[in-house]
Amino acid sequence: MADTRKNVLEVKNLHTCFFMDDGVVKSVDGVDFTLKEGSTLGIVGESGSGKSVTSLSIMGLLTGTTGKVTEGEILLDGKDIAHISNEEKRRLRGGQISMIFQEPMTSLNPVMKIGKQLTECILQHEKISKKEAWQKAEDMLRKTGVPRVERMMNEYPFQLSGGQRQRVMIAMALVCRPRILIADEPTTALDVTIQAQILDLMNNLKKEIGTSILFITHDLGVVAEVCDEVAVMYCGRVVEKADVYSLFENPSHPYTRGLLGSIPKLGEEADELEVIPGNVPNPKYMPKGCKFAPRCSMATEKCQEEEPGFFDLGGGHTCRCWLCEKGGGEK
Amino acid sequence: MENVLVKVEDLKLYYPVAGKRIGTKEYVKAVDGVSFEIMEGEVFGIVGESGCGKSTLGRAVCKLEKPTAGKIVLDGEDISGYNDKQMRSVRKKVQMIFQDPYASLNPRMSVFDIIAEPLVIHKLTKTKEETEARVLDLLRKVGLDDYHANRYPHEFSGGQRQRIGIARALAVEPKLIIADEPVSALDVSIQAQVLNLLNQLKNEFNLTYIFVAHDLSVVEHISDRVGVMYLGNFVEVGDKKSLYANPLHPYTKALLSAVPVPDPTAKKDRVILEGNIPSALNPPTGCKFHTRCPNCMECCKTEAPKRYQVSENHYVYCHLYDDKIKS
Ligand SMILES: Nc1ncnc2c1ncn2[C@@H]1O[C@H](COP(=O)(O)OP(=O)(O)O)[C@@H](O)[C@H]1O
Ligand SMILES: Nc1ncnc2c1ncn2[C@@H]1O[C@H](COP(=O)(O)OP(=O)(O)O)[C@@H](O)[C@H]1O
Ligand SMILES: [Mg+2]
Ligand SMILES: [Mg+2]
C-alpha cells in the first residue's frame, strides 16, 4: 500500500526553546511529522504539550518572544523554511501558509472593515486590480456561509458574532489558496452546533481548494471527525503517530489510551472514568527517561531511566514506548 | 420515599439594560419561566449553548441573583421572598462551585484560611484545634495533602484549584451543590479526575447536584436527569437514559448530533443548524427555536409550546408532540 501523495510539509527533529531569565524551557523537543498533500494531520495533546509552539515555529512567528528554533528542519515542498529571512517568512504567511487561531481577533484588525482586510490580504499576494480583489473577497466570504455578505464587507469585526468572526478569519486564511492551513484550536471557543458548521466548512473548502491542513486540538472527538492522520504530543514530543483509524482502533501509547479513557463518551454508561493520575511535569523538572513514566501504570525501571525511540507497528503506525519494543524492530 | 429537595416554579430572571433610546430600559430575558423539581440525592444536569441562561438559572436558584418572578422551594422552605439576612441560614444548605476556581479563590488567603472561613462564619467549629482538624480532613477528602494547607492558590494547577473550591463548598456540609461548568476549563485527564471525585463525594455525603455545563458528554456521564435549555427556557427535560437515547426536541437532536464522537468509524447523521442563537433581548415569538428549527410549522411562529409528557419521566416543549397538530 504505497502512499503516492506528495509531502507538503515535513518537520524533522524540531527543537524550540524559550530562553528565560531563570533558565531554558524546551517546549518542543524533537518533533517529527509529515503533512501529505490534500490531507489533514491532527496534532493532539493536553495544554502545555507544545502544540502551539510547534505551529508558531513553522509559521516563523516566534520573533518577539524569547523562543528560538534551536535544531531541526522544517521543509515546505522540500525547501527549508526554518532558516530563511524574516522578510521571506512574511511572504510565506498568508500566501503559501496561513493560520487560524482559537481567538479570531488575534488575526483580525479591529479598526478595519472586513472587506478592506480581505482585499488587502489578496493584493499583498496577487497582482490583480482592487475591484477584482474585492470581488474575490466577496466570493470567498460567501463560501464560508455567512449571511448578507455585501453588508458584512462594510462592517467591523466587533459587529459580528463569534461564529461569524471565525468564518471571516477562515475566509482570510484561505482567500489566497494556501498550500497549508494551520488551524490552532479553531473551534475550541465555539458552541458545538457552531463547531459542527465550521468543521463542515473547513472540510468542504479543503476539498475545493486542495489545501492541506495541520489541525491542532485537544479534543479527540474533533480529531476523529476531521483528521486523516494524527500525532499525539506529550511534553514537547510526539509519542504516537498513525492514521486516524489505526489510532482509535489500536491506541498503543499508554498516554493515548489514558486520554481516550478519560473522556466521557455519549451513550456509554460508566460509574467511573479512567484517569491518568497526577499532572503534566513542570518543564523545569522533566523526568529523565520516558516523560510519561511518572504517570504511567505500566512503567518499568527501564522507562524511568531511558527515553524510548519510535517503534514501528506497521502501516505507518509508530509509537514511542518501550512496551512496543517486542512488536517490531526499532526504527 | 424520596424527598423533593428543590422545587422551582416559573422562575424568571430578567436583566435590565439600557434601551436604544435614552432613558428607556430593555430586558435580557436570561431565564424566562423555568420549572423543575430535584429529588434528594439526584444529579440534575443543565445543558445548552452559551448564553442560553444556564449560569443565570444556577445563580437564581440559590438567590445569588434576585429572580424577577417565580417560586423556589428548598428543602421544604419557600425561599422566594427571603431577604439577604434570611438567606444566611439557607447558604449553609446550598453551595456553589465555579468554572474558574482561581477567580473564586482569594489569592491572598492560604488554602487553610480559604477552607476555614466558612467554618468560622457559620460557627461550625468551636476551637482552633477543631477547625484545623476539619480543614485537614476536608483537604484529604478532595485528594489533597496536609502540606497544601499553607500554600496559596497560585501555587496550584487548575485541577487542584478546583479541588480547593470543592473542599470549601463541602465545609458547611451542604445538601445541594450547584456546580457551574466545574470541569470546562480542565484538560481531559484532569477533568476525569474531578468528575470521579464529584461522584465519590456525592455518594459519601449524600449530596444533590445541579450540574451546569455545555459539554453534553460530561453532563450525560454525571447526571441522573437532564434539562436542555434554549434562550432562557427548557425545551426538554428527562431521564438521562431516555433523553440521550431518544431525544425528542429538534434542538436536542441537533445538539446531540453536533457532538464530535471519538470514533472515526462512527456514522454521522448530522443535523446542521442554520445561523446563530438569537438575542435574549429580543427573542423570537412563539417557540423561541422556530427560527432555526428544521421542523418549523406555522403555529410555532406564534404560539409558545406547552409541556408534553412523552414517557414516564420525559417531557418536551414542542408542538410536534401535540396530538391535535400531529393528526
Ligand atoms: N512565549 C513563551 N515564553 C515562554 N514559554 C512559553 C511561551 N509560549 C509557550 N511557552 C511554554 O511552552 C510550552 C508549550 O506551550 P504551548 O505550545 O502553548 O502548549 P499547547 O499549545 O500544547 O497547549 C508550555 O510549557 C509553555 O509554558
Ligand atoms: N449581568 C448581566 N447583565 C445583563 N445581561 C446578562 C448578565 N449576565 C448574563 N447576561 C445575559 O443573560 C443571558 C444568559 O447568560 P448566562 O446565564 O451566562 O448563559 P450561559 O451560562 O448559558 O452561557 C445571555 O444573553 C447573557 O448575555
Ligand atoms: Mg495551544
Ligand atoms: Mg455559563
XYZ file of C-alpha atoms and ligand atoms in Angstrom:
714
model
C 0.000 0.000 0.000
C 2.338 2.696 -1.206
C 1.329 6.237 -0.395
C 1.898 8.296 -3.508
C 0.790 11.633 -2.093
C 3.467 14.267 -2.007
C 4.854 15.564 1.274
C 3.823 19.187 1.534
C 5.301 19.840 4.913
C 7.992 17.892 6.698
C 9.031 18.672 10.227
C 12.196 16.887 11.249
C 13.647 16.727 14.727
C 12.301 20.167 15.592
C 13.552 21.723 18.825
C 12.191 25.037 20.061
C 13.380 26.579 23.308
C 12.404 29.648 25.282
C 15.336 31.422 26.865
C 14.104 32.803 30.157
C 15.936 34.687 32.877
C 15.784 31.659 35.128
C 16.657 29.045 32.559
C 15.772 27.422 29.265
C 12.376 25.840 28.627
C 12.453 23.168 25.951
C 8.901 23.478 24.704
C 9.351 21.409 21.574
C 11.919 18.691 21.991
C 12.466 16.656 18.864
C 9.218 16.651 16.914
C 8.849 14.807 13.609
C 5.849 14.616 11.337
C 4.838 14.839 7.709
C 1.804 16.500 6.216
C 0.733 14.931 2.935
C -0.833 16.777 0.074
C -4.566 17.275 0.451
C -4.782 15.629 3.847
C -5.425 16.757 7.393
C -2.912 15.945 10.091
C -4.152 16.326 13.649
C -1.848 17.269 16.481
C -3.498 16.389 19.746
C -2.390 16.686 23.344
C -3.199 18.422 26.599
C -2.373 22.039 27.296
C 1.312 22.789 27.542
C 2.346 19.839 25.391
C 3.880 22.148 22.784
C 1.239 22.154 20.049
C 1.039 25.909 19.622
C 4.782 26.413 19.866
C 5.199 23.822 17.105
C 2.828 25.757 14.871
C 4.414 29.110 15.702
C 7.801 27.629 14.832
C 6.506 26.533 11.437
C 4.919 29.909 10.798
C 8.083 31.753 11.807
C 6.096 33.623 14.438
C 8.491 33.320 17.350
C 10.037 36.705 16.773
C 9.120 38.987 19.630
C 9.343 36.132 22.117
C 12.419 34.614 23.718
C 11.728 31.489 21.716
C 14.011 30.078 19.056
C 14.185 27.042 16.818
C 17.449 25.562 18.032
C 17.607 22.419 15.954
C 15.847 20.584 13.175
C 14.353 21.194 9.788
C 11.043 22.478 8.509
C 10.570 21.746 4.817
C 7.835 23.192 2.651
C 7.654 21.260 -0.634
C 11.164 20.074 0.147
C 12.616 23.545 0.742
C 13.845 24.669 4.129
C 11.764 27.422 5.736
C 13.219 27.311 9.229
C 16.317 29.305 8.395
C 15.076 31.906 5.925
C 14.975 35.674 6.449
C 12.108 37.353 8.267
C 11.104 39.005 5.023
C 10.833 35.651 3.254
C 8.870 34.263 6.193
C 6.456 37.147 5.999
C 5.871 36.435 2.325
C 5.102 32.796 3.063
C 2.487 33.725 5.637
C -0.853 34.475 4.117
C 0.482 33.156 0.814
C 1.730 29.571 0.976
C 0.967 29.022 4.643
C -1.798 30.598 6.613
C -3.099 30.169 10.064
C -6.305 30.400 12.054
C -6.442 30.673 15.806
C -8.850 29.986 18.630
C -9.406 33.696 19.115
C -10.244 35.318 15.763
C -9.381 38.795 16.971
C -5.695 37.823 17.056
C -5.734 37.808 13.265
C -8.402 40.401 12.516
C -7.740 44.105 12.637
C -10.371 45.600 14.955
C -10.414 49.004 13.271
C -10.557 47.915 9.631
C -13.686 46.888 7.775
C -13.920 43.205 6.809
C -13.920 43.914 3.068
C -10.811 46.064 3.263
C -8.938 43.473 5.334
C -9.689 40.664 2.924
C -8.884 42.781 -0.129
C -5.557 43.978 1.275
C -4.596 40.435 2.068
C -5.293 39.417 -1.539
C -3.447 42.405 -3.010
C -0.345 41.588 -0.984
C -0.036 38.239 -2.683
C -1.620 38.700 -6.091
C -1.214 41.227 -8.850
C -4.827 41.981 -9.662
C -6.932 45.145 -9.621
C -8.642 46.407 -6.481
C -12.017 45.703 -7.989
C -11.104 42.121 -8.836
C -9.731 41.647 -5.340
C -12.950 42.971 -3.804
C -14.964 40.547 -5.926
C -12.688 37.710 -4.912
C -13.039 38.616 -1.252
C -16.821 38.624 -1.529
C -16.815 35.232 -3.218
C -14.637 33.740 -0.508
C -16.761 35.187 2.259
C -19.861 33.790 0.586
C -18.253 30.339 0.537
C -17.933 30.432 4.300
C -21.693 30.675 4.543
C -22.039 33.970 6.383
C -25.339 35.776 5.792
C -25.633 39.165 3.987
C -22.142 39.175 2.531
C -22.326 42.599 0.866
C -23.237 44.241 4.148
C -20.642 42.371 6.143
C -17.894 43.573 3.793
C -18.591 47.036 5.191
C -18.739 46.042 8.837
C -16.121 45.962 11.569
C -15.189 42.729 13.367
C -16.885 43.807 16.616
C -20.224 43.921 14.829
C -20.102 40.165 14.211
C -20.863 37.153 16.401
C -18.101 34.760 17.482
C -19.028 32.179 14.854
C -19.126 34.819 12.121
C -15.711 36.156 13.085
C -14.350 32.631 12.919
C -15.728 32.354 9.388
C -14.226 35.693 8.374
C -10.874 34.517 9.700
C -11.202 31.302 7.685
C -12.053 33.359 4.605
C -8.990 35.475 5.260
C -6.788 32.406 5.693
C -7.999 30.678 2.549
C -8.524 33.565 0.171
C -5.000 33.214 -1.236
C -5.403 29.446 -1.675
C -2.534 28.496 0.630
C -0.682 25.195 0.311
C -1.033 24.713 4.036
C -3.541 25.879 6.587
C -2.511 25.653 10.218
C -5.579 25.683 12.451
C -4.763 26.039 16.149
C -7.837 25.082 18.188
C -10.088 26.877 15.688
C -13.338 25.700 17.276
C -12.411 25.386 20.929
C -14.227 28.550 21.986
C -17.351 27.796 19.965
C -20.578 26.021 20.809
C -20.984 22.520 19.382
C -23.572 23.496 16.796
C -21.327 26.295 15.516
C -18.304 23.993 15.746
C -20.120 21.491 13.529
C -20.774 24.250 10.987
C -17.133 25.367 10.993
C -15.693 21.838 10.734
C -18.041 21.168 7.839
C -16.915 24.372 6.179
C -13.238 23.526 6.618
C -13.756 20.058 5.146
C -15.571 21.458 2.121
C -13.043 24.194 1.489
C -10.213 21.718 1.842
C -11.709 19.596 -0.936
C -12.389 22.595 -3.115
C -9.108 24.420 -2.708
C -6.871 21.410 -2.126
C -5.251 22.924 0.941
C -3.500 20.555 3.336
C -4.392 21.179 6.959
C -2.424 20.914 10.165
C -5.190 20.735 12.738
C -4.220 21.398 16.335
C -6.685 20.445 19.036
C -7.024 18.920 22.472
C -10.312 17.267 21.502
C -10.098 13.641 20.345
C -13.681 13.819 19.120
C -12.734 16.591 16.716
C -9.667 14.603 15.643
C -11.803 11.588 14.783
C -14.077 13.819 12.826
C -11.692 15.801 10.618
C -8.238 14.223 10.542
C -6.700 11.684 8.221
C -3.534 11.296 10.262
C -2.789 12.003 13.905
C 0.243 12.827 16.012
C -0.215 12.674 19.781
C 2.024 15.068 21.710
C 3.175 14.916 25.303
C 5.817 17.140 26.913
C 7.089 18.613 23.658
C 7.350 15.263 21.912
C 5.276 13.250 19.524
C 4.601 9.982 21.359
C 2.387 8.225 18.830
C 1.629 8.665 15.142
C -0.862 6.815 12.984
C -3.647 7.194 10.508
C -6.841 8.109 12.290
C -8.391 4.644 12.031
C -5.427 2.757 13.497
C -5.004 5.308 16.249
C -8.538 4.896 17.561
C -8.682 1.166 16.907
C -5.295 0.337 18.296
C -4.065 3.139 20.560
C -0.674 1.922 21.666
C 0.931 4.522 23.890
C -0.361 4.390 27.466
C -0.839 8.170 27.267
C -3.045 7.891 24.172
C -5.027 5.131 25.857
C -5.346 7.206 29.012
C -6.623 10.190 27.069
C -9.205 8.080 25.281
C -10.270 6.516 28.567
C -10.735 9.797 30.367
C -13.306 11.292 28.000
C -16.918 10.507 28.771
C -18.479 9.081 25.606
C -22.027 9.765 24.500
C -24.284 6.800 25.076
C -21.826 4.901 27.237
C -22.532 4.439 30.866
C -19.668 4.278 33.330
C -19.590 4.887 37.053
C -16.003 5.921 36.934
C -13.862 7.347 34.203
C -10.387 6.021 33.665
C -7.910 8.565 34.873
C -4.329 9.441 34.185
C -3.013 10.076 37.684
C -1.021 13.190 38.534
C -0.209 16.178 36.378
C 1.980 17.103 33.430
C 5.533 17.560 34.792
C 6.909 21.042 35.279
C 9.162 21.777 32.268
C 11.915 22.761 34.671
C 11.924 19.330 36.290
C 11.496 16.960 33.379
C 11.893 13.304 34.325
C 14.953 11.587 32.956
C 13.575 8.630 30.995
C 10.215 8.490 29.293
C 8.452 11.758 30.129
C 5.214 9.910 30.758
C 6.715 7.289 33.091
C 5.781 9.060 36.369
C 2.081 8.896 35.409
C 2.184 5.528 33.662
C 0.791 2.465 35.419
C 2.870 0.188 33.214
C 6.213 1.909 33.641
C 9.225 -0.258 34.374
C 12.648 0.676 35.652
C 13.845 0.978 32.078
C 11.150 3.585 31.392
C 12.397 5.690 34.312
C 15.973 5.527 33.089
C 15.933 5.669 29.338
C 13.759 7.533 26.886
C 12.368 5.258 24.161
C 12.639 5.997 20.452
C 9.904 5.231 17.942
C 8.869 1.638 17.364
C 7.209 0.724 14.114
C 3.879 -1.042 14.483
C 3.307 -1.381 10.743
C 1.174 0.574 8.306
C 2.783 3.859 9.281
C 1.736 3.484 12.934
C 4.632 4.335 15.224
C 4.802 4.616 18.975
C 7.355 5.948 21.387
C 7.012 3.449 24.216
C 9.203 0.598 25.434
C 6.147 -1.648 25.602
C 6.037 -1.621 21.817
C 9.619 -2.834 21.545
C 8.653 -6.503 21.175
C 6.124 -5.751 18.468
C 8.584 -4.586 15.848
C 12.151 -3.520 15.311
C 13.413 -0.111 16.332
C 13.336 2.472 13.633
C -39.881 7.592 49.693
C -37.578 10.130 48.065
C -37.881 13.742 49.059
C -38.112 16.686 46.748
C -35.137 18.882 47.672
C -35.604 21.655 45.146
C -38.815 22.827 43.559
C -38.721 25.700 41.116
C -41.854 27.139 39.556
C -41.998 29.535 36.639
C -38.712 31.141 37.593
C -37.748 34.280 35.685
C -34.679 36.412 35.811
C -34.554 39.447 33.570
C -31.501 41.697 33.433
C -32.351 45.343 32.847
C -30.130 47.028 30.268
C -30.190 50.493 28.752
C -32.517 50.677 25.782
C -31.780 52.137 22.354
C -33.439 55.426 23.199
C -32.074 57.398 26.122
C -33.929 56.811 29.356
C -35.601 53.621 28.203
C -34.961 50.176 29.577
C -34.965 46.799 27.916
C -34.711 43.366 29.430
C -32.435 40.440 28.717
C -34.705 37.502 29.426
C -31.914 35.276 30.676
C -34.274 32.869 32.458
C -37.786 33.091 31.150
C -40.166 30.859 33.035
C -38.467 27.650 34.123
C -39.975 24.923 36.290
C -38.400 21.747 37.625
C -38.014 19.543 40.667
C -34.957 17.780 42.001
C -35.052 14.802 44.315
C -32.673 14.394 47.202
C -29.528 12.573 46.088
C -30.163 13.285 42.440
C -27.852 14.906 39.907
C -29.755 17.269 37.671
C -27.787 18.344 34.620
C -28.471 21.543 32.708
C -27.076 21.770 29.166
C -27.322 24.260 26.359
C -25.190 26.571 24.281
C -23.504 29.644 25.672
C -25.848 32.458 26.544
C -28.905 30.226 26.965
C -29.145 31.094 30.660
C -27.579 28.112 32.423
C -25.393 30.127 34.792
C -28.148 32.626 35.483
C -30.516 29.800 36.360
C -27.933 28.281 38.701
C -27.370 31.589 40.447
C -31.087 32.349 40.618
C -31.899 29.044 42.322
C -29.657 29.915 45.259
C -30.587 33.583 45.013
C -27.073 34.792 44.366
C -29.036 36.851 41.914
C -32.534 38.093 42.667
C -35.153 36.398 40.499
C -37.635 38.650 38.718
C -40.501 36.257 39.401
C -41.247 32.689 40.336
C -41.102 30.378 43.298
C -38.170 28.490 44.791
C -38.744 25.907 47.476
C -35.622 24.458 49.018
C -35.848 21.530 51.390
C -39.477 22.342 52.114
C -38.798 26.024 52.764
C -40.153 28.641 50.372
C -37.185 30.986 49.977
C -38.658 33.051 47.129
C -39.298 36.085 49.321
C -36.286 35.797 51.602
C -34.070 38.833 52.105
C -30.289 38.629 52.474
C -30.476 38.114 56.200
C -32.976 35.310 55.913
C -30.842 33.759 53.202
C -27.902 33.415 55.565
C -29.173 30.225 57.136
C -30.048 28.874 53.694
C -26.482 29.424 52.452
C -25.372 26.563 54.634
C -27.567 24.210 52.662
C -26.555 25.362 49.190
C -23.053 25.900 47.922
C -21.689 26.775 44.514
C -18.648 25.588 42.563
C -17.468 27.625 39.597
C -15.683 27.090 36.307
C -12.760 29.271 37.168
C -11.744 28.328 40.671
C -8.946 30.870 40.511
C -11.375 33.754 40.198
C -13.410 32.457 43.116
C -10.475 31.904 45.480
C -8.981 34.870 47.285
C -5.347 34.955 46.084
C -4.124 36.470 49.357
C -5.571 33.738 51.527
C -3.824 30.453 52.219
C -5.706 27.293 51.376
C -6.185 26.741 55.090
C -7.879 30.099 55.561
C -9.978 29.652 52.448
C -11.455 26.421 53.748
C -11.624 27.562 57.369
C -13.520 30.752 56.529
C -16.971 29.213 56.047
C -16.452 27.109 59.186
C -15.824 30.241 61.194
C -18.563 32.340 59.589
C -21.209 29.708 60.202
C -19.713 28.869 63.635
C -19.407 25.213 62.732
C -16.308 24.599 64.818
C -15.712 25.710 68.360
C -11.978 25.573 68.894
C -8.907 26.250 66.795
C -7.956 22.603 67.076
C -11.339 21.541 65.826
C -11.128 23.926 62.848
C -7.699 22.637 61.988
C -8.734 19.024 62.154
C -11.765 19.733 59.992
C -9.779 21.619 57.329
C -7.221 18.830 57.048
C -9.989 16.271 56.861
C -11.634 18.198 54.016
C -8.334 18.517 52.164
C -7.836 14.768 52.294
C -11.415 14.163 51.209
C -10.804 16.067 47.971
C -7.494 14.342 47.316
C -5.077 16.998 48.543
C -2.382 16.645 51.178
C -1.927 18.264 54.578
C 1.050 20.293 53.396
C -1.126 22.006 50.798
C -2.877 23.900 53.615
C -0.155 26.517 53.924
C 0.099 27.251 50.228
C -1.637 29.898 48.161
C -3.988 29.419 45.172
C -1.413 30.482 42.567
C 0.810 27.573 43.552
C -1.749 25.055 42.314
C -2.721 23.654 38.941
C -6.243 24.139 37.564
C -7.410 20.733 38.733
C -6.027 21.226 42.233
C -7.673 24.635 42.489
C -10.974 23.058 41.606
C -10.376 20.608 44.453
C -9.821 23.527 46.825
C -13.096 25.084 45.663
C -14.857 21.788 46.275
C -13.368 21.463 49.779
C -14.572 24.961 50.621
C -18.050 24.145 49.358
C -18.149 20.948 51.417
C -17.039 22.686 54.609
C -20.554 23.748 55.604
C -21.982 20.280 54.922
C -24.410 21.464 52.271
C -27.290 19.422 50.942
C -27.205 20.921 47.475
C -24.213 21.864 45.363
C -24.697 23.965 42.272
C -21.709 23.365 40.014
C -21.388 25.800 37.115
C -19.111 24.343 34.408
C -16.784 22.922 37.086
C -14.636 20.943 34.648
C -14.891 23.041 31.493
C -11.505 24.686 31.869
C -9.639 21.479 32.653
C -7.688 19.126 30.408
C -9.487 15.846 29.795
C -7.288 13.755 32.078
C -7.801 16.233 34.924
C -11.476 16.603 34.072
C -11.877 12.853 34.577
C -10.200 13.083 37.991
C -12.543 15.865 39.132
C -15.663 14.150 37.751
C -14.759 10.978 39.610
C -14.187 12.989 42.766
C -17.582 14.705 42.481
C -19.265 11.317 42.053
C -17.455 9.860 45.016
C -18.286 12.816 47.286
C -21.919 12.691 46.243
C -22.199 9.134 47.478
C -20.170 9.725 50.615
C -22.066 12.816 51.756
C -25.436 12.092 50.185
C -25.279 15.274 48.123
C -27.602 16.584 45.472
C -26.101 18.380 42.475
C -27.276 20.835 39.924
C -24.594 20.355 37.291
C -24.425 23.080 34.665
C -22.278 22.507 31.579
C -22.184 22.960 27.838
C -20.498 19.600 27.222
C -23.210 17.045 26.511
C -20.997 14.016 27.134
C -19.893 15.291 30.530
C -23.480 16.052 31.528
C -24.622 12.618 30.414
C -21.873 10.999 32.412
C -22.604 12.707 35.718
C -26.377 13.289 35.663
C -29.441 11.259 36.530
C -31.793 13.657 34.835
C -31.097 16.386 32.289
C -32.748 19.606 31.193
C -31.867 21.131 27.824
C -32.067 24.919 27.704
C -32.535 27.276 24.796
C -32.859 31.047 25.185
C -33.982 31.014 28.791
C -36.344 28.043 28.675
C -36.177 24.301 28.955
C -37.035 22.663 25.646
C -36.769 19.132 27.009
C -36.340 17.527 30.426
C -35.942 13.846 31.016
C -34.215 10.880 32.489
C -30.686 10.847 31.191
C -31.066 7.477 29.504
C -34.308 8.335 27.811
C -33.200 11.806 26.746
C -29.897 10.746 25.220
C -31.182 7.561 23.578
C -34.391 9.113 22.370
C -34.104 12.889 22.090
C -37.451 14.441 21.221
C -36.988 18.148 20.648
C -35.467 19.136 17.270
C -32.977 21.288 19.181
C -31.852 18.411 21.402
C -31.485 16.243 18.306
C -29.358 18.858 16.563
C -27.260 19.464 19.650
C -26.555 15.768 20.161
C -25.780 15.198 16.505
C -23.219 18.012 16.594
C -21.113 16.418 19.330
C -17.870 15.124 17.822
C -17.587 11.416 18.574
C -14.122 9.992 19.317
C -14.575 7.210 16.787
C -13.644 7.774 13.154
C -15.839 4.879 12.013
C -18.974 6.287 13.650
C -21.759 7.094 11.235
C -22.937 10.642 11.397
C -26.411 11.805 10.613
C -25.735 15.361 11.362
C -28.410 17.985 11.683
C -26.555 21.183 10.879
C -28.409 24.106 12.403
C -28.504 27.295 10.407
C -27.483 30.581 11.915
C -26.770 31.662 15.449
C -28.736 31.796 18.672
C -30.980 34.876 18.529
C -30.541 37.614 21.115
C -32.153 37.133 24.508
C -33.016 40.844 24.391
C -35.416 40.278 21.589
C -36.203 36.567 21.421
C -38.361 35.158 18.607
C -42.098 34.908 19.241
C -43.869 31.596 19.618
C -41.395 28.802 20.105
C -38.068 30.579 20.544
C -36.346 27.889 18.495
C -38.580 28.259 15.440
C -36.126 30.496 13.537
C -33.579 27.651 13.397
C -35.879 24.651 13.559
C -35.796 22.193 10.643
C -39.380 21.126 11.511
C -40.894 24.574 11.962
C -44.661 24.737 11.418
C -46.965 27.749 11.132
C -48.163 27.518 14.752
C -44.566 27.512 16.036
C -44.105 31.103 14.926
C -46.874 32.486 17.098
C -47.653 30.079 19.908
C -45.283 29.071 22.662
C -45.459 25.293 23.026
C -46.870 23.675 26.147
C -45.146 20.918 28.039
C -45.914 17.453 26.708
C -45.203 14.302 28.652
C -43.967 11.630 26.297
C -42.982 8.912 28.736
C -42.908 8.498 32.479
C -40.020 10.821 33.136
C -39.518 12.607 29.849
C -41.036 15.938 28.876
C -40.748 18.093 25.787
C -41.875 21.621 24.920
C -42.672 21.286 21.224
C -45.799 21.463 19.056
C -44.725 18.333 17.192
C -45.864 16.350 20.208
C -49.358 17.811 20.316
C -51.775 15.066 19.304
C -54.153 17.524 17.660
C -51.429 19.006 15.479
C -49.872 15.635 14.746
C -53.074 14.200 13.252
N 6.207 32.958 24.901
C 6.564 31.954 25.732
N 7.524 32.141 26.655
C 7.885 31.131 27.470
N 7.358 29.902 27.456
C 6.400 29.649 26.581
C 5.940 30.663 25.662
N 4.967 30.124 24.894
C 4.820 28.850 25.316
N 5.674 28.561 26.324
C 5.792 27.274 27.013
O 5.911 26.238 26.091
C 5.201 25.078 26.490
C 4.283 24.620 25.399
O 3.278 25.586 25.195
P 2.211 25.512 24.032
O 2.848 25.133 22.759
O 1.463 26.791 24.073
O 1.268 24.328 24.520
P -0.120 23.828 23.879
O -0.417 24.656 22.675
O 0.109 22.388 23.570
O -1.118 23.992 24.976
C 4.490 25.447 27.775
O 5.207 24.927 28.859
C 4.509 26.955 27.778
O 4.546 27.452 29.072
N -25.198 40.741 34.476
C -25.802 40.647 33.285
N -26.379 41.719 32.698
C -27.007 41.643 31.503
N -27.116 40.508 30.800
C -26.561 39.382 31.327
C -25.866 39.392 32.578
N -25.417 38.142 32.829
C -25.809 37.382 31.789
N -26.488 38.119 30.880
C -27.115 37.644 29.641
O -28.057 36.662 30.003
C -28.069 35.595 29.067
C -27.771 34.288 29.779
O -26.428 34.302 30.240
P -25.787 33.098 31.069
O -26.717 32.689 32.139
O -24.419 33.490 31.461
O -25.739 31.933 29.960
P -24.884 30.588 29.959
O -24.367 30.318 31.327
O -25.863 29.565 29.487
O -23.800 30.786 28.952
C -27.061 35.969 27.997
O -27.751 36.603 26.937
C -26.152 36.936 28.699
O -25.567 37.836 27.788
Mg -2.119 25.934 22.335
Mg -22.368 29.998 31.947
